[in-house]
Amino acid sequence: MFDSDDSSNDSNTSSASNNSGTHNIRPTLTKGSERFTTSDRKTRLQRNRSLNGWNFQTPTTDKQQTQTSYPGPFTKSNEVFPQVYQKGTARSWEYKEIKSRDGKAKLKTNVFFASFDQMSEKACGESACTVLVALIAHWLHSNHGMPTRAQFEKLITQGSSEWRRLCNSDYYSKLFPDKHFDLETIIEANLRPLVVLPQKSYTGFFSPEKFQCLKGAMSFDEIWDEIKMKVGDHVPRIYIVSWNDHFFVLKVERDAYYIIDSLGERLFEGCQQAFILKFDDSSLIYKKHTTKEEPSKGESREIICRGKECCKEFIKRFLAAIPLWQMEKEEKKWSVSSPYLHRQLQIDFHYSSSSSSSSSSSSSSSSSSSVTSTDSLWSLLSSGTLN
């Protein structure tokens, strides 16, 4: 199996109605995964949303607020950071600054937003991420460049519709009662002509050397080194990435890396738009230091990374940092169980290819083998070995 999502039924939701008796419906994240249940949301109601198993209390309104708080294990509860995007204002790439959830780093890079994500009423694709990455990967194999906003949103609505169709099938509903399909099942369903090549795919862990039961396992850093070495000059490489019960797409080009995600909440707390991050020469990740000896000088900025390699640091510092930090704390108390570590720290890069290109490659290989065999036979006949 390429990746099977955990079927935990744990959930944290809050609901209420507004004064007029109407409801704004948006499913909410549950602990440790992309699982959702539908709940009512009231204006200025405190919602308990979570990502990667860590809860963040965020005041929200039906109108997009100009500021959102991101309290976490490394930040004070009263710290407030600016919202990076106001709904409906952007139709093209924007150079934005995004703060990590642990408050330790900031990313400056180009971001592209859809007007909604898979959780919206327009899409109704609560657990559709596996289907969505298949459609997005196929689109990238079939087209040059990146999708427009209209194309991106169409992929989200189409993928969510395909997911609901599978959910209504007795066959698939019996296999996956939680409606959270694994990648192998979606590939075999042949929703699009797409294949995954295991021999070019990778499975590893974030910082396996820090955990007794993961010693010797391939690390995320080692996987990234392999991916970097295989970047071609012309043909992009498309990986379907699975981590912590969610899928997103990584497009690798010579001059840029792209992360395409159908779930806005993965970017920052309260985000309700699917997004694309572009990492190129303009990208920058840094952290700030306050000088205790001379506070009058204010904060100094330390550059962590520049260029397209910010993609690697984004995955480590913006996605995996908090789960890794918590796992390290628990490892010091006792040895953490292997299944729990796998769920929190395992990351898979599934190398994808269109069925047509894979067939062409296989045909070319077979043809080459046939020519080689014919040449060898002719050599034997010419030398008289078979006479």
Coordinates of C-alpha atoms in Angstrom, one line a residue:
M1 CA 0.0 0.0 0.0
F2 CA 1.3 3.5 -0.8
D3 CA -0.1 5.1 2.3
S4 CA -3.0 4.3 4.5
D5 CA -4.6 6.9 6.7
D6 CA -5.4 6.3 10.3
S7 CA -9.1 5.8 11.1
S8 CA -9.2 7.6 14.4
N9 CA -12.6 9.0 15.2
D10 CA -11.3 11.6 17.7
S11 CA -12.6 15.1 17.0
N12 CA -12.8 18.6 18.4
T13 CA -15.6 20.7 17.2
S14 CA -17.6 23.7 18.4
S15 CA -21.0 24.9 17.3
A16 CA -23.5 27.6 17.8
S17 CA -26.0 29.6 15.8
N18 CA -26.0 33.4 15.2
N19 CA -28.7 35.8 16.2
S20 CA -30.6 35.5 13.0
G21 CA -30.9 31.7 13.3
T22 CA -28.8 31.0 10.2
H23 CA -25.6 29.0 10.2
N24 CA -22.3 29.2 8.4
I25 CA -21.1 25.6 7.8
R26 CA -17.5 24.7 7.6
P27 CA -16.0 21.4 8.8
T28 CA -13.3 21.6 11.4
L29 CA -10.0 19.7 11.8
T30 CA -9.7 17.0 14.3
K31 CA -6.7 16.0 16.4
G32 CA -3.7 14.7 14.5
S33 CA -5.1 14.4 11.0
E34 CA -7.1 15.9 8.2
R35 CA -10.3 14.3 9.5
F36 CA -13.3 16.6 9.8
T37 CA -16.8 16.8 11.1
T38 CA -19.3 19.4 10.2
S39 CA -20.1 22.0 12.8
D40 CA -21.9 25.3 13.0
R41 CA -19.8 28.5 13.3
K42 CA -21.0 31.6 15.1
T43 CA -19.6 35.1 14.6
R44 CA -16.8 35.8 17.1
L45 CA -17.1 32.3 18.4
Q46 CA -13.9 30.7 19.7
R47 CA -13.2 27.7 17.5
N48 CA -10.9 24.9 18.6
R49 CA -9.0 24.0 15.4
S50 CA -6.0 21.8 15.3
L51 CA -3.1 20.9 12.9
N52 CA -0.8 18.0 13.4
G53 CA -2.4 17.2 16.8
W54 CA -1.7 20.7 18.4
N55 CA -4.7 22.9 19.2
F56 CA -4.7 26.7 18.6
Q57 CA -7.5 28.9 19.9
T58 CA -8.4 31.5 17.3
P59 CA -11.0 34.2 17.3
T60 CA -12.8 34.1 14.0
T61 CA -15.6 36.0 12.2
D62 CA -17.6 35.5 9.1
K63 CA -15.7 38.4 7.6
Q64 CA -12.0 38.0 7.2
Q65 CA -10.2 39.6 10.1
T66 CA -7.0 41.7 9.6
Q67 CA -5.2 39.9 12.4
T68 CA -5.1 36.3 13.7
S69 CA -3.5 35.0 16.8
Y70 CA -1.3 31.9 16.7
P71 CA -0.5 30.8 20.3
G72 CA 1.6 27.6 20.4
P73 CA 4.2 25.9 22.6
F74 CA 6.8 28.5 21.7
T75 CA 4.7 31.6 21.7
K76 CA 2.8 33.7 24.2
S77 CA -1.0 33.4 24.1
N78 CA -1.4 37.2 23.6
E79 CA 1.0 37.4 20.6
V80 CA -0.8 38.6 17.4
F81 CA 0.6 38.2 13.9
P82 CA -0.8 39.8 10.7
Q83 CA -3.0 37.8 8.4
V84 CA -1.0 37.1 5.2
Y85 CA -4.0 37.1 2.9
Q86 CA -7.5 38.6 2.8
K87 CA -10.1 36.5 1.0
G88 CA -10.9 37.4 -2.5
T89 CA -8.2 40.1 -3.0
A90 CA -5.7 38.2 -5.0
R91 CA -5.9 36.5 -8.5
S92 CA -2.2 36.1 -9.2
W93 CA 1.1 35.4 -7.4
E94 CA 1.9 37.6 -4.4
Y95 CA 5.1 38.0 -2.5
K96 CA 4.1 37.3 1.1
E97 CA 5.5 36.8 4.6
I98 CA 4.3 33.9 6.6
K99 CA 5.2 33.1 10.2
S100 CA 5.7 29.5 11.4
R101 CA 3.3 28.1 14.0
D102 CA 6.1 27.8 16.6
G103 CA 7.0 31.5 16.1
K104 CA 10.6 30.7 15.4
A105 CA 10.9 31.4 11.7
K106 CA 9.4 33.6 8.9
L107 CA 9.1 32.7 5.2
K108 CA 9.1 35.3 2.4
T109 CA 8.1 33.8 -0.9
N110 CA 5.5 33.9 -3.8
V111 CA 2.1 32.5 -2.9
F112 CA -0.9 31.8 -5.1
F113 CA -4.4 31.3 -3.5
A114 CA -7.6 29.8 -4.7
S115 CA -10.7 31.5 -3.3
F116 CA -11.7 28.4 -1.3
D117 CA -10.3 25.0 -0.3
Q118 CA -11.5 21.4 -0.1
M119 CA -13.4 22.1 3.1
S120 CA -15.6 24.8 1.6
E121 CA -19.2 24.5 0.8
K122 CA -18.3 25.0 -2.9
A123 CA -16.1 21.8 -2.8
C124 CA -17.6 19.7 0.0
G125 CA -14.4 17.5 -0.1
E126 CA -13.8 17.0 3.6
S127 CA -11.4 14.1 3.3
A128 CA -10.8 14.3 -0.5
C129 CA -7.1 15.1 -0.4
T130 CA -6.0 11.7 -1.9
V131 CA -8.3 12.2 -4.9
L132 CA -7.3 15.8 -5.2
V133 CA -3.5 15.2 -5.4
A134 CA -4.2 12.6 -8.1
L135 CA -6.1 15.1 -10.2
I136 CA -3.5 17.9 -9.6
A137 CA -0.6 15.6 -10.4
H138 CA -2.2 14.4 -13.6
W139 CA -2.9 18.1 -14.6
L140 CA 0.8 19.0 -14.0
H141 CA 1.9 16.0 -16.2
S142 CA -0.5 17.1 -19.0
N143 CA 0.2 20.8 -19.0
H144 CA 3.1 23.2 -18.9
G145 CA 3.5 25.7 -16.1
M146 CA 1.0 26.1 -13.2
P147 CA -2.8 26.2 -13.2
T148 CA -4.6 29.5 -13.3
R149 CA -6.9 30.3 -10.4
A150 CA -10.0 29.1 -12.4
Q151 CA -8.2 25.8 -13.3
F152 CA -7.0 25.3 -9.7
E153 CA -10.5 25.8 -8.3
K154 CA -11.9 23.5 -11.0
L155 CA -9.5 20.7 -9.9
I156 CA -10.6 21.1 -6.3
T157 CA -14.4 20.9 -7.2
Q158 CA -13.9 18.1 -9.7
G159 CA -11.7 16.1 -7.3
S160 CA -14.2 16.6 -4.4
S161 CA -17.0 15.4 -6.7
E162 CA -15.0 12.3 -7.6
W163 CA -14.3 11.7 -3.9
R164 CA -18.1 11.9 -3.0
R165 CA -18.8 9.5 -5.9
L166 CA -16.4 6.9 -4.4
C167 CA -17.9 7.5 -1.0
N168 CA -21.3 6.5 -2.3
S169 CA -19.9 3.2 -3.7
D170 CA -20.6 0.2 -1.4
Y171 CA -17.3 -1.3 -2.4
Y172 CA -15.2 1.7 -1.4
S173 CA -17.3 2.5 1.7
K174 CA -16.7 -1.0 3.0
L175 CA -12.9 -0.7 2.4
F176 CA -12.8 2.8 4.0
P177 CA -15.6 3.5 6.4
D178 CA -13.9 6.8 7.4
K179 CA -14.0 7.8 3.7
H180 CA -10.2 8.6 3.8
F181 CA -8.8 6.6 0.9
D182 CA -5.2 5.6 0.6
L183 CA -3.2 6.5 -2.5
E184 CA -3.0 3.0 -4.0
T185 CA -6.8 2.7 -4.0
I186 CA -7.2 6.0 -5.8
I187 CA -4.5 5.0 -8.4
E188 CA -6.2 1.7 -9.0
A189 CA -9.6 3.4 -9.3
N190 CA -8.2 5.0 -12.5
L191 CA -9.8 8.3 -12.0
R192 CA -7.0 9.7 -14.2
P193 CA -4.3 8.0 -16.2
L194 CA -1.7 8.3 -13.5
V195 CA 0.8 5.8 -12.0
V196 CA 3.2 5.8 -9.0
L197 CA 6.7 4.3 -9.5
P198 CA 7.9 2.7 -6.3
Q199 CA 11.5 2.4 -7.5
K200 CA 11.7 6.2 -7.8
S201 CA 9.8 6.9 -4.5
Y202 CA 11.1 7.5 -1.0
T203 CA 9.9 6.8 2.6
G204 CA 11.7 8.4 5.5
F205 CA 11.3 10.2 8.8
F206 CA 12.0 13.6 10.4
S207 CA 15.1 13.2 12.6
P208 CA 15.1 9.4 13.0
E209 CA 18.4 9.6 14.8
K210 CA 16.6 11.1 17.8
F211 CA 14.4 8.1 18.4
Q212 CA 15.5 4.6 19.5
C213 CA 13.0 2.7 17.4
L214 CA 13.9 4.7 14.2
K215 CA 17.7 4.4 14.3
G216 CA 19.0 3.5 10.8
A217 CA 15.8 4.7 9.0
M218 CA 16.2 7.0 6.0
S219 CA 15.8 10.7 7.1
F220 CA 14.0 13.5 5.4
D221 CA 17.3 15.2 4.8
E222 CA 18.6 12.2 2.9
I223 CA 15.5 12.0 0.8
W224 CA 15.8 15.7 -0.1
D225 CA 19.5 15.1 -1.2
E226 CA 18.3 12.3 -3.5
I227 CA 15.6 14.5 -5.0
K228 CA 18.0 17.4 -5.5
M229 CA 20.5 15.2 -7.4
K230 CA 17.8 14.0 -9.8
V231 CA 16.4 17.3 -10.9
G232 CA 16.5 17.4 -14.7
D233 CA 16.9 20.4 -17.0
H234 CA 13.7 19.9 -18.9
V235 CA 11.1 17.5 -17.5
P236 CA 9.7 18.4 -14.0
R237 CA 9.4 15.7 -11.4
I238 CA 6.0 15.4 -9.7
Y239 CA 5.8 13.9 -6.3
I240 CA 2.7 13.1 -4.3
V241 CA 3.7 13.7 -0.7
S242 CA 2.0 12.1 2.3
W243 CA 2.6 13.2 5.8
N244 CA 0.5 13.1 9.0
D245 CA -2.7 11.8 7.3
H246 CA -2.7 14.4 4.5
F247 CA -1.5 14.6 0.9
F248 CA 0.0 17.5 -1.1
V249 CA 1.9 17.8 -4.4
L250 CA 5.6 18.7 -4.8
K251 CA 6.7 19.9 -8.3
V252 CA 10.4 19.9 -8.7
E253 CA 12.0 22.0 -11.5
R254 CA 15.6 23.1 -12.2
D255 CA 15.0 26.7 -11.0
A256 CA 12.0 26.3 -8.6
Y257 CA 10.1 24.0 -6.3
Y258 CA 6.3 24.2 -5.9
I259 CA 4.1 23.0 -3.1
I260 CA 0.4 22.6 -4.1
D261 CA -2.0 22.0 -1.2
S262 CA -5.8 21.8 -1.3
L263 CA -6.2 22.5 2.4
G264 CA -5.6 26.1 3.5
E265 CA -5.2 25.2 7.2
R266 CA -1.8 23.6 6.5
L267 CA -0.4 27.0 5.6
F268 CA -1.5 29.0 8.7
E269 CA -4.2 29.0 11.3
G270 CA -7.6 30.1 9.9
C271 CA -6.6 29.9 6.2
Q272 CA -9.6 28.7 4.1
Q273 CA -8.0 28.9 0.7
A274 CA -6.1 26.2 -1.2
F275 CA -2.6 27.5 -2.0
I276 CA 0.5 27.1 -4.1
L277 CA 3.9 28.1 -2.7
K278 CA 6.7 28.9 -5.2
F279 CA 10.3 28.6 -3.9
D280 CA 12.9 30.2 -6.2
D281 CA 15.8 32.7 -6.0
S282 CA 13.4 35.3 -4.3
S283 CA 12.5 33.0 -1.4
L284 CA 13.9 33.6 2.1
I285 CA 13.5 32.1 5.5
Y286 CA 14.9 33.9 8.6
K287 CA 14.5 34.2 12.3
K288 CA 14.8 37.3 14.6
H289 CA 16.9 37.7 17.7
T290 CA 16.5 40.3 20.4
T291 CA 19.8 41.4 22.0
K292 CA 19.5 41.1 25.7
E293 CA 22.7 43.0 26.4
E294 CA 21.6 45.9 24.3
P295 CA 17.8 45.9 24.0
S296 CA 17.8 49.4 22.6
K297 CA 19.2 48.0 19.3
G298 CA 16.1 46.0 18.9
E299 CA 15.9 42.8 16.9
S300 CA 18.5 41.4 14.5
R301 CA 17.6 39.1 11.6
E302 CA 19.4 35.8 11.0
I303 CA 19.0 34.3 7.5
I304 CA 18.3 30.6 7.7
C305 CA 18.0 29.8 4.0
R306 CA 17.8 31.5 0.6
G307 CA 16.5 30.3 -2.7
K308 CA 14.6 27.2 -3.7
E309 CA 16.0 25.2 -0.8
C310 CA 13.6 27.2 1.4
C311 CA 11.1 24.5 0.3
K312 CA 13.0 21.9 2.3
E313 CA 13.2 24.2 5.3
F314 CA 9.5 25.1 5.0
I315 CA 8.6 21.4 5.3
K316 CA 10.9 21.0 8.3
R317 CA 10.2 24.2 10.2
F318 CA 6.7 25.1 9.2
L319 CA 5.0 21.7 9.0
A320 CA 7.0 19.2 11.1
A321 CA 8.6 21.3 13.8
I322 CA 5.9 21.1 16.4
P323 CA 5.1 17.4 16.1
L324 CA 8.9 16.7 16.2
W325 CA 9.4 18.9 19.3
Q326 CA 6.6 17.1 21.1
M327 CA 7.9 13.6 20.1
E328 CA 11.3 14.5 21.5
K329 CA 9.8 15.5 24.8
E330 CA 7.9 12.2 25.1
E331 CA 11.0 10.2 24.0
K332 CA 12.9 11.7 27.0
K333 CA 10.2 10.4 29.3
W334 CA 9.8 7.0 27.8
S335 CA 10.4 5.3 24.5
V336 CA 7.6 6.4 22.1
S337 CA 5.7 3.5 20.4
S338 CA 6.7 2.9 16.8
P339 CA 3.1 3.3 15.3
Y340 CA 2.7 6.7 16.9
L341 CA 6.1 7.9 15.7
H342 CA 5.3 6.6 12.2
R343 CA 2.1 8.6 12.1
Q344 CA 3.7 11.8 13.3
L345 CA 7.1 11.7 11.7
Q346 CA 6.9 9.5 8.6
I347 CA 6.9 11.3 5.2
D348 CA 6.5 9.6 1.8
F349 CA 7.4 11.0 -1.6
H350 CA 5.5 9.0 -4.2
Y351 CA 7.0 9.7 -7.7
S352 CA 4.2 10.0 -10.2
S353 CA 4.0 9.7 -13.9
S354 CA 1.3 9.8 -16.5
S355 CA 0.2 6.4 -17.8
S356 CA 1.0 7.3 -21.4
S357 CA 4.6 8.4 -20.6
S358 CA 5.2 5.3 -18.5
S359 CA 3.9 3.1 -21.4
S360 CA 6.1 4.9 -23.8
S361 CA 9.1 4.4 -21.5
S362 CA 8.3 0.7 -21.2
S363 CA 7.8 0.4 -25.0
S364 CA 11.1 2.1 -25.6
S365 CA 12.9 -0.1 -23.1
S366 CA 11.3 -3.2 -24.7
S367 CA 12.3 -2.0 -28.2
S368 CA 15.8 -1.3 -27.0
S369 CA 16.1 -4.8 -25.5
S370 CA 14.8 -6.3 -28.7
V371 CA 17.4 -4.5 -30.8
T372 CA 20.1 -5.6 -28.4
S373 CA 19.0 -9.2 -28.6
T374 CA 18.8 -9.0 -32.5
D375 CA 22.3 -7.5 -32.6
S376 CA 23.7 -10.2 -30.3
L377 CA 22.1 -13.0 -32.4
W378 CA 23.5 -11.5 -35.6
S379 CA 27.0 -11.4 -34.0
L380 CA 26.7 -15.0 -33.1
L381 CA 25.6 -16.0 -36.6
S382 CA 28.3 -14.0 -38.2
S383 CA 31.0 -15.5 -36.0
G384 CA 29.8 -19.0 -36.8
T385 CA 29.1 -19.9 -33.2
L386 CA 25.6 -21.1 -34.0
N387 CA 26.5 -22.9 -37.2

